[in-house]
Amino acid sequence: MRLAGSVAVITGAGNGIGASMGREFASRGASVVVNDIDAGAARDVAAEIGGIAVPGDAASDSGARELVGGALEAHGRIDLFCANAGVATAGGPEAPDEDWDRAWQLNVMSHVRAARAVLPHWLEAGGGHFLATVSAAGLLTMLGAAPYSVTKHASLGFAEWLSVTYGDRGITVQALCPQGVRTGMLADSGETGRRLLDANAVEPAEVAEVVADSLGGEFLILPHPEVAKRYAQRASDPDRWLAGMRSLRGQVERS
């Protein structure tokens, strides 16, 4: 995909990976629409990169429709929609229902509602590009963070479904699956997450550059290439992979 001259919408772009993608895309000639529930952060990033801000809750149906409508009103089209907003939620079955629901709404339903809002435009235009920020947790799992792991698996499943259903109608779908990235979400992933991910974590700007170079290519965008090997191991021998993950969990708990 050519970013020069394109129109890109990015949710959760007030900070972290979203803000870095906005900067990278703008540097390559894209017109960027910055969305974030933090209106001030969205406006600051938009002003920095020469884009426009359409703040709001991308996880709500009305927020998704307003975002798509605002982008179309400003630019007349959307070439790339980055469903990037998300939340890292630690805990297991004991985590409160409110935490599970928040993870579901942000990590899954924000993607569903974005697709619901933008697909009619793309089907009429004959094409478009949907990028889902999933995380390596959607391919593997995240120790100590069941709500995060479960909802990221679901977001990957939805991206796969979109690709299967609309890939032959001009709509490209890709899933961004990084491991540790030095953002607020890494801090929110809990003590286990920090112990597992911090050592090999990359900067958001590195992820954004990988994304920009990978748009239009393979379905999975993997800033940490080793994830591909682990994903293949999980698929080819799930019992061995699960045993290895249990061993890793034990090591982390003992430390």
PDB file of C-alpha atoms in Angstrom:
ATOM      1  CA  MET A   1       0.000   0.000   0.000  1.00  0.00           C
ATOM      2  CA  ARG A   2       1.228   3.490  -0.850  1.00  0.00           C
ATOM      3  CA  LEU A   3       0.953   5.832   2.108  1.00  0.00           C
ATOM      4  CA  ALA A   4       1.757   8.943   0.075  1.00  0.00           C
ATOM      5  CA  GLY A   5      -1.529  10.669  -0.720  1.00  0.00           C
ATOM      6  CA  SER A   6      -3.608   8.220   1.322  1.00  0.00           C
ATOM      7  CA  VAL A   7      -6.068   8.921   4.133  1.00  0.00           C
ATOM      8  CA  ALA A   8      -5.417   6.947   7.320  1.00  0.00           C
ATOM      9  CA  VAL A   9      -7.658   6.791  10.390  1.00  0.00           C
ATOM     10  CA  ILE A  10      -6.038   5.591  13.638  1.00  0.00           C
ATOM     11  CA  THR A  11      -7.864   4.867  16.880  1.00  0.00           C
ATOM     12  CA  GLY A  12      -6.053   5.086  20.188  1.00  0.00           C
ATOM     13  CA  ALA A  13      -3.625   7.473  18.537  1.00  0.00           C
ATOM     14  CA  GLY A  14      -3.162   9.914  21.396  1.00  0.00           C
ATOM     15  CA  ASN A  15      -0.105   7.975  22.596  1.00  0.00           C
ATOM     16  CA  GLY A  16       1.863   4.756  22.218  1.00  0.00           C
ATOM     17  CA  ILE A  17       1.782   2.744  19.017  1.00  0.00           C
ATOM     18  CA  GLY A  18      -1.124   4.744  17.609  1.00  0.00           C
ATOM     19  CA  ALA A  19       0.630   8.088  17.955  1.00  0.00           C
ATOM     20  CA  SER A  20       3.833   6.629  16.489  1.00  0.00           C
ATOM     21  CA  MET A  21       1.925   5.226  13.498  1.00  0.00           C
ATOM     22  CA  GLY A  22       0.396   8.647  12.971  1.00  0.00           C
ATOM     23  CA  ARG A  23       3.825  10.266  12.922  1.00  0.00           C
ATOM     24  CA  GLU A  24       5.290   7.605  10.620  1.00  0.00           C
ATOM     25  CA  PHE A  25       2.365   7.661   8.182  1.00  0.00           C
ATOM     26  CA  ALA A  26       2.365  11.466   8.052  1.00  0.00           C
ATOM     27  CA  SER A  27       6.112  11.496   7.383  1.00  0.00           C
ATOM     28  CA  ARG A  28       5.417   9.285   4.366  1.00  0.00           C
ATOM     29  CA  GLY A  29       2.788  11.612   2.958  1.00  0.00           C
ATOM     30  CA  ALA A  30      -0.466  10.325   4.427  1.00  0.00           C
ATOM     31  CA  SER A  31      -3.289  12.518   5.715  1.00  0.00           C
ATOM     32  CA  VAL A  32      -3.962  11.196   9.212  1.00  0.00           C
ATOM     33  CA  VAL A  33      -7.178  11.323  11.220  1.00  0.00           C
ATOM     34  CA  VAL A  34      -6.287  10.966  14.910  1.00  0.00           C
ATOM     35  CA  ASN A  35      -8.796   9.402  17.276  1.00  0.00           C
ATOM     36  CA  ASP A  36      -8.480   8.931  21.022  1.00  0.00           C
ATOM     37  CA  ILE A  37     -10.865   9.015  23.959  1.00  0.00           C
ATOM     38  CA  ASP A  38      -8.466  11.608  25.434  1.00  0.00           C
ATOM     39  CA  ALA A  39      -9.464  14.596  23.311  1.00  0.00           C
ATOM     40  CA  GLY A  40      -6.474  16.687  24.356  1.00  0.00           C
ATOM     41  CA  ALA A  41      -3.994  13.964  23.428  1.00  0.00           C
ATOM     42  CA  ALA A  42      -5.698  13.446  20.064  1.00  0.00           C
ATOM     43  CA  ARG A  43      -5.544  17.153  19.267  1.00  0.00           C
ATOM     44  CA  ASP A  44      -1.895  17.400  20.331  1.00  0.00           C
ATOM     45  CA  VAL A  45      -0.833  14.556  18.032  1.00  0.00           C
ATOM     46  CA  ALA A  46      -2.939  15.887  15.164  1.00  0.00           C
ATOM     47  CA  ALA A  47      -1.379  19.342  15.524  1.00  0.00           C
ATOM     48  CA  GLU A  48       2.108  17.829  15.624  1.00  0.00           C
ATOM     49  CA  ILE A  49       1.687  15.845  12.385  1.00  0.00           C
ATOM     50  CA  GLY A  50      -0.597  18.167  10.454  1.00  0.00           C
ATOM     51  CA  GLY A  51      -3.578  15.853  10.708  1.00  0.00           C
ATOM     52  CA  ILE A  52      -7.078  16.298  12.077  1.00  0.00           C
ATOM     53  CA  ALA A  53      -8.451  15.092  15.390  1.00  0.00           C
ATOM     54  CA  VAL A  54     -11.792  13.338  15.762  1.00  0.00           C
ATOM     55  CA  PRO A  55     -11.824  12.466  19.476  1.00  0.00           C
ATOM     56  CA  GLY A  56     -14.309   9.991  20.894  1.00  0.00           C
ATOM     57  CA  ASP A  57     -14.919   6.512  22.196  1.00  0.00           C
ATOM     58  CA  ALA A  58     -13.980   4.161  19.348  1.00  0.00           C
ATOM     59  CA  ALA A  59     -15.397   1.225  21.314  1.00  0.00           C
ATOM     60  CA  SER A  60     -18.952   2.568  21.046  1.00  0.00           C
ATOM     61  CA  ASP A  61     -21.127   2.263  17.974  1.00  0.00           C
ATOM     62  CA  SER A  62     -21.828   6.000  17.926  1.00  0.00           C
ATOM     63  CA  GLY A  63     -18.124   6.789  18.370  1.00  0.00           C
ATOM     64  CA  ALA A  64     -17.143   4.562  15.445  1.00  0.00           C
ATOM     65  CA  ARG A  65     -19.804   6.078  13.192  1.00  0.00           C
ATOM     66  CA  GLU A  66     -18.818   9.627  14.154  1.00  0.00           C
ATOM     67  CA  LEU A  67     -15.160   8.862  13.493  1.00  0.00           C
ATOM     68  CA  VAL A  68     -15.796   7.425  10.044  1.00  0.00           C
ATOM     69  CA  GLY A  69     -18.236  10.234   9.262  1.00  0.00           C
ATOM     70  CA  GLY A  70     -15.767  12.899  10.376  1.00  0.00           C
ATOM     71  CA  ALA A  71     -12.966  11.415   8.265  1.00  0.00           C
ATOM     72  CA  LEU A  72     -15.198  11.182   5.194  1.00  0.00           C
ATOM     73  CA  GLU A  73     -16.426  14.743   5.715  1.00  0.00           C
ATOM     74  CA  ALA A  74     -12.848  16.028   5.923  1.00  0.00           C
ATOM     75  CA  HIS A  75     -11.251  13.973   3.158  1.00  0.00           C
ATOM     76  CA  GLY A  76     -14.013  12.329   1.125  1.00  0.00           C
ATOM     77  CA  ARG A  77     -12.518   8.863   1.559  1.00  0.00           C
ATOM     78  CA  ILE A  78     -10.713   6.509   3.928  1.00  0.00           C
ATOM     79  CA  ASP A  79      -7.936   4.328   2.534  1.00  0.00           C
ATOM     80  CA  LEU A  80      -6.629   2.796   5.755  1.00  0.00           C
ATOM     81  CA  PHE A  81      -8.405   2.208   9.050  1.00  0.00           C
ATOM     82  CA  CYS A  82      -6.165   1.229  11.973  1.00  0.00           C
ATOM     83  CA  ALA A  83      -8.211  -0.324  14.767  1.00  0.00           C
ATOM     84  CA  ASN A  84      -5.521   0.271  17.346  1.00  0.00           C
ATOM     85  CA  ALA A  85      -7.321   1.247  20.571  1.00  0.00           C
ATOM     86  CA  GLY A  86      -7.056  -1.394  23.256  1.00  0.00           C
ATOM     87  CA  VAL A  87      -6.539  -2.142  26.914  1.00  0.00           C
ATOM     88  CA  ALA A  88      -4.273  -4.539  28.831  1.00  0.00           C
ATOM     89  CA  THR A  89      -6.151  -6.231  31.670  1.00  0.00           C
ATOM     90  CA  ALA A  90      -4.443  -8.526  34.150  1.00  0.00           C
ATOM     91  CA  GLY A  91      -5.950 -11.307  36.246  1.00  0.00           C
ATOM     92  CA  GLY A  92      -7.820 -14.535  35.629  1.00  0.00           C
ATOM     93  CA  PRO A  93     -11.376 -15.754  36.238  1.00  0.00           C
ATOM     94  CA  GLU A  94     -11.354 -13.805  39.490  1.00  0.00           C
ATOM     95  CA  ALA A  95     -11.007 -10.498  37.647  1.00  0.00           C
ATOM     96  CA  PRO A  96     -14.183  -8.401  38.031  1.00  0.00           C
ATOM     97  CA  ASP A  97     -16.820  -8.596  35.312  1.00  0.00           C
ATOM     98  CA  GLU A  98     -16.200  -4.905  34.683  1.00  0.00           C
ATOM     99  CA  ASP A  99     -12.589  -5.661  33.711  1.00  0.00           C
ATOM    100  CA  TRP A 100     -13.638  -8.485  31.395  1.00  0.00           C
ATOM    101  CA  ASP A 101     -16.282  -6.301  29.770  1.00  0.00           C
ATOM    102  CA  ARG A 102     -13.902  -3.373  29.281  1.00  0.00           C
ATOM    103  CA  ALA A 103     -11.372  -5.681  27.596  1.00  0.00           C
ATOM    104  CA  TRP A 104     -14.107  -7.125  25.371  1.00  0.00           C
ATOM    105  CA  GLN A 105     -15.421  -3.716  24.343  1.00  0.00           C
ATOM    106  CA  LEU A 106     -12.030  -2.178  23.566  1.00  0.00           C
ATOM    107  CA  ASN A 107     -10.098  -5.144  22.216  1.00  0.00           C
ATOM    108  CA  VAL A 108     -12.878  -6.767  20.183  1.00  0.00           C
ATOM    109  CA  MET A 109     -16.028  -4.714  19.738  1.00  0.00           C
ATOM    110  CA  SER A 110     -14.142  -1.573  18.754  1.00  0.00           C
ATOM    111  CA  HIS A 111     -12.887  -3.562  15.735  1.00  0.00           C
ATOM    112  CA  VAL A 112     -16.351  -4.896  14.961  1.00  0.00           C
ATOM    113  CA  ARG A 113     -17.913  -1.444  15.169  1.00  0.00           C
ATOM    114  CA  ALA A 114     -15.151   0.110  13.091  1.00  0.00           C
ATOM    115  CA  ALA A 115     -15.714  -2.470  10.356  1.00  0.00           C
ATOM    116  CA  ARG A 116     -19.473  -1.953  10.552  1.00  0.00           C
ATOM    117  CA  ALA A 117     -18.989   1.777  10.017  1.00  0.00           C
ATOM    118  CA  VAL A 118     -16.330   1.731   7.290  1.00  0.00           C
ATOM    119  CA  LEU A 119     -17.252  -1.324   5.193  1.00  0.00           C
ATOM    120  CA  PRO A 120     -20.144   0.312   3.292  1.00  0.00           C
ATOM    121  CA  HIS A 121     -17.777   3.069   2.108  1.00  0.00           C
ATOM    122  CA  TRP A 122     -15.118   0.581   1.025  1.00  0.00           C
ATOM    123  CA  LEU A 123     -17.538  -1.748  -0.736  1.00  0.00           C
ATOM    124  CA  GLU A 124     -18.914   1.185  -2.709  1.00  0.00           C
ATOM    125  CA  ALA A 125     -15.408   2.504  -3.446  1.00  0.00           C
ATOM    126  CA  GLY A 126     -14.121  -0.920  -4.451  1.00  0.00           C
ATOM    127  CA  GLY A 127     -11.469  -1.336  -1.773  1.00  0.00           C
ATOM    128  CA  GLY A 128      -9.883  -0.376   1.506  1.00  0.00           C
ATOM    129  CA  HIS A 129      -7.364  -1.510   4.106  1.00  0.00           C
ATOM    130  CA  PHE A 130      -8.139  -2.624   7.671  1.00  0.00           C
ATOM    131  CA  LEU A 131      -5.283  -2.965  10.176  1.00  0.00           C
ATOM    132  CA  ALA A 132      -6.118  -4.595  13.516  1.00  0.00           C
ATOM    133  CA  THR A 133      -3.686  -4.150  16.394  1.00  0.00           C
ATOM    134  CA  VAL A 134      -3.922  -7.590  17.967  1.00  0.00           C
ATOM    135  CA  SER A 135      -0.689  -8.354  19.924  1.00  0.00           C
ATOM    136  CA  ALA A 136       1.316 -11.554  20.062  1.00  0.00           C
ATOM    137  CA  ALA A 137      -1.041 -12.547  22.879  1.00  0.00           C
ATOM    138  CA  GLY A 138      -3.638 -13.188  20.187  1.00  0.00           C
ATOM    139  CA  LEU A 139      -1.357 -15.743  18.559  1.00  0.00           C
ATOM    140  CA  LEU A 140       0.057 -17.228  21.767  1.00  0.00           C
ATOM    141  CA  THR A 141      -1.145 -16.197  25.230  1.00  0.00           C
ATOM    142  CA  MET A 142      -0.203 -13.791  27.990  1.00  0.00           C
ATOM    143  CA  LEU A 143       0.612 -15.240  31.389  1.00  0.00           C
ATOM    144  CA  GLY A 144      -1.234 -13.532  34.211  1.00  0.00           C
ATOM    145  CA  ALA A 145      -3.678 -11.724  31.919  1.00  0.00           C
ATOM    146  CA  ALA A 146      -6.647 -13.848  30.934  1.00  0.00           C
ATOM    147  CA  PRO A 147      -8.966 -10.988  29.835  1.00  0.00           C
ATOM    148  CA  TYR A 148      -6.231  -9.620  27.599  1.00  0.00           C
ATOM    149  CA  SER A 149      -5.315 -12.998  26.118  1.00  0.00           C
ATOM    150  CA  VAL A 150      -8.890 -14.094  25.479  1.00  0.00           C
ATOM    151  CA  THR A 151      -9.983 -10.850  23.838  1.00  0.00           C
ATOM    152  CA  LYS A 152      -6.844 -10.623  21.711  1.00  0.00           C
ATOM    153  CA  HIS A 153      -7.547 -14.138  20.409  1.00  0.00           C
ATOM    154  CA  ALA A 154     -11.025 -12.897  19.528  1.00  0.00           C
ATOM    155  CA  SER A 155      -9.700  -9.817  17.740  1.00  0.00           C
ATOM    156  CA  LEU A 156      -7.415 -12.037  15.658  1.00  0.00           C
ATOM    157  CA  GLY A 157     -10.374 -14.253  14.828  1.00  0.00           C
ATOM    158  CA  PHE A 158     -12.386 -11.259  13.660  1.00  0.00           C
ATOM    159  CA  ALA A 159      -9.518 -10.016  11.472  1.00  0.00           C
ATOM    160  CA  GLU A 160      -9.234 -13.479   9.906  1.00  0.00           C
ATOM    161  CA  TRP A 161     -12.979 -13.519   9.261  1.00  0.00           C
ATOM    162  CA  LEU A 162     -12.849 -10.097   7.612  1.00  0.00           C
ATOM    163  CA  SER A 163     -10.023 -11.214   5.343  1.00  0.00           C
ATOM    164  CA  VAL A 164     -11.816 -14.416   4.323  1.00  0.00           C
ATOM    165  CA  THR A 165     -15.109 -12.628   3.718  1.00  0.00           C
ATOM    166  CA  TYR A 166     -13.959  -9.445   1.970  1.00  0.00           C
ATOM    167  CA  GLY A 167     -10.479 -10.228   0.657  1.00  0.00           C
ATOM    168  CA  ASP A 168     -11.768 -10.910  -2.845  1.00  0.00           C
ATOM    169  CA  ARG A 169     -13.771  -7.679  -2.842  1.00  0.00           C
ATOM    170  CA  GLY A 170     -10.789  -5.345  -2.737  1.00  0.00           C
ATOM    171  CA  ILE A 171     -10.449  -5.114   1.043  1.00  0.00           C
ATOM    172  CA  THR A 172      -7.066  -5.974   2.559  1.00  0.00           C
ATOM    173  CA  VAL A 173      -6.902  -7.004   6.220  1.00  0.00           C
ATOM    174  CA  GLN A 174      -3.769  -7.317   8.327  1.00  0.00           C
ATOM    175  CA  ALA A 175      -3.119  -8.077  11.999  1.00  0.00           C
ATOM    176  CA  LEU A 176      -0.331  -6.339  13.907  1.00  0.00           C
ATOM    177  CA  CYS A 177       1.006  -8.717  16.582  1.00  0.00           C
ATOM    178  CA  PRO A 178       3.934  -7.269  18.556  1.00  0.00           C
ATOM    179  CA  GLN A 179       5.215  -8.604  21.846  1.00  0.00           C
ATOM    180  CA  GLY A 180       6.493  -6.082  24.393  1.00  0.00           C
ATOM    181  CA  VAL A 181       6.297  -2.431  23.342  1.00  0.00           C
ATOM    182  CA  ARG A 182       7.353   0.361  25.673  1.00  0.00           C
ATOM    183  CA  THR A 183       3.945   1.948  26.192  1.00  0.00           C
ATOM    184  CA  GLY A 184       1.545   2.387  29.063  1.00  0.00           C
ATOM    185  CA  MET A 185      -0.053  -0.932  28.149  1.00  0.00           C
ATOM    186  CA  LEU A 186       3.150  -2.772  29.051  1.00  0.00           C
ATOM    187  CA  ALA A 187       2.980  -1.259  32.524  1.00  0.00           C
ATOM    188  CA  ASP A 188      -0.705  -2.220  32.765  1.00  0.00           C
ATOM    189  CA  SER A 189      -0.032  -5.867  31.877  1.00  0.00           C
ATOM    190  CA  GLY A 190       0.882  -6.665  35.479  1.00  0.00           C
ATOM    191  CA  GLU A 191       4.065  -7.811  37.175  1.00  0.00           C
ATOM    192  CA  THR A 192       4.138 -11.050  35.171  1.00  0.00           C
ATOM    193  CA  GLY A 193       3.827  -9.165  31.906  1.00  0.00           C
ATOM    194  CA  ARG A 194       6.640  -6.811  32.774  1.00  0.00           C
ATOM    195  CA  ARG A 195       8.955  -9.670  33.787  1.00  0.00           C
ATOM    196  CA  LEU A 196       8.264 -11.548  30.554  1.00  0.00           C
ATOM    197  CA  LEU A 197       8.281  -8.693  28.072  1.00  0.00           C
ATOM    198  CA  ASP A 198      10.396  -5.822  29.317  1.00  0.00           C
ATOM    199  CA  ALA A 199      13.807  -7.206  28.330  1.00  0.00           C
ATOM    200  CA  ASN A 200      12.919  -7.551  24.635  1.00  0.00           C
ATOM    201  CA  ALA A 201      10.473  -4.675  24.411  1.00  0.00           C
ATOM    202  CA  VAL A 202      10.808  -2.272  21.479  1.00  0.00           C
ATOM    203  CA  GLU A 203       9.921   1.367  21.098  1.00  0.00           C
ATOM    204  CA  PRO A 204       6.562   2.355  19.547  1.00  0.00           C
ATOM    205  CA  ALA A 205       8.399   4.153  16.729  1.00  0.00           C
ATOM    206  CA  GLU A 206      10.078   0.866  15.735  1.00  0.00           C
ATOM    207  CA  VAL A 207       6.692  -0.838  15.521  1.00  0.00           C
ATOM    208  CA  ALA A 208       5.296   2.019  13.427  1.00  0.00           C
ATOM    209  CA  GLU A 209       8.149   1.752  10.948  1.00  0.00           C
ATOM    210  CA  VAL A 210       7.615  -2.008  10.593  1.00  0.00           C
ATOM    211  CA  VAL A 211       3.911  -1.413  10.002  1.00  0.00           C
ATOM    212  CA  ALA A 212       4.517   1.238   7.346  1.00  0.00           C
ATOM    213  CA  ASP A 213       6.947  -1.060   5.533  1.00  0.00           C
ATOM    214  CA  SER A 214       4.554  -4.042   5.764  1.00  0.00           C
ATOM    215  CA  LEU A 215       1.220  -2.552   4.673  1.00  0.00           C
ATOM    216  CA  GLY A 216      -0.304  -4.588   1.894  1.00  0.00           C
ATOM    217  CA  GLY A 217       1.959  -7.566   2.553  1.00  0.00           C
ATOM    218  CA  GLU A 218       1.439 -10.686   4.657  1.00  0.00           C
ATOM    219  CA  PHE A 219      -1.598 -10.967   6.926  1.00  0.00           C
ATOM    220  CA  LEU A 220       0.492 -11.065  10.106  1.00  0.00           C
ATOM    221  CA  ILE A 221       2.762  -8.099  10.847  1.00  0.00           C
ATOM    222  CA  LEU A 222       5.337  -9.291  13.386  1.00  0.00           C
ATOM    223  CA  PRO A 223       7.726  -6.673  14.811  1.00  0.00           C
ATOM    224  CA  HIS A 224       9.184  -9.545  16.884  1.00  0.00           C
ATOM    225  CA  PRO A 225       9.962 -12.188  14.198  1.00  0.00           C
ATOM    226  CA  GLU A 226      10.449 -14.945  16.788  1.00  0.00           C
ATOM    227  CA  VAL A 227       6.682 -14.923  17.358  1.00  0.00           C
ATOM    228  CA  ALA A 228       6.199 -16.725  14.034  1.00  0.00           C
ATOM    229  CA  LYS A 229       8.243 -19.695  15.237  1.00  0.00           C
ATOM    230  CA  ARG A 230       6.347 -19.905  18.521  1.00  0.00           C
ATOM    231  CA  TYR A 231       3.018 -19.652  16.702  1.00  0.00           C
ATOM    232  CA  ALA A 232       4.036 -22.527  14.428  1.00  0.00           C
ATOM    233  CA  GLN A 233       5.138 -24.602  17.431  1.00  0.00           C
ATOM    234  CA  ARG A 234       1.827 -23.953  19.149  1.00  0.00           C
ATOM    235  CA  ALA A 235      -0.103 -25.131  16.089  1.00  0.00           C
ATOM    236  CA  SER A 236       2.029 -28.197  15.325  1.00  0.00           C
ATOM    237  CA  ASP A 237       2.310 -29.562  18.876  1.00  0.00           C
ATOM    238  CA  PRO A 238      -0.109 -27.822  21.233  1.00  0.00           C
ATOM    239  CA  ASP A 239       0.478 -30.209  24.150  1.00  0.00           C
ATOM    240  CA  ARG A 240       4.217 -29.595  24.090  1.00  0.00           C
ATOM    241  CA  TRP A 241       3.655 -25.861  23.749  1.00  0.00           C
ATOM    242  CA  LEU A 242       1.256 -25.819  26.701  1.00  0.00           C
ATOM    243  CA  ALA A 243       3.747 -27.777  28.813  1.00  0.00           C
ATOM    244  CA  GLY A 244       6.433 -25.256  27.935  1.00  0.00           C
ATOM    245  CA  MET A 245       4.165 -22.360  28.893  1.00  0.00           C
ATOM    246  CA  ARG A 246       3.353 -24.022  32.223  1.00  0.00           C
ATOM    247  CA  SER A 247       7.065 -24.393  32.855  1.00  0.00           C
ATOM    248  CA  LEU A 248       7.616 -20.739  32.026  1.00  0.00           C
ATOM    249  CA  ARG A 249       4.789 -19.711  34.344  1.00  0.00           C
ATOM    250  CA  GLY A 250       6.411 -21.699  37.147  1.00  0.00           C
ATOM    251  CA  GLN A 251       9.766 -20.026  36.544  1.00  0.00           C
ATOM    252  CA  VAL A 252       8.189 -16.582  36.661  1.00  0.00           C
ATOM    253  CA  GLU A 253       6.248 -17.342  39.831  1.00  0.00           C
ATOM    254  CA  ARG A 254       9.322 -18.712  41.591  1.00  0.00           C
ATOM    255  CA  SER A 255      11.343 -15.650  40.654  1.00  0.00           C
TER     256      SER A 255
END
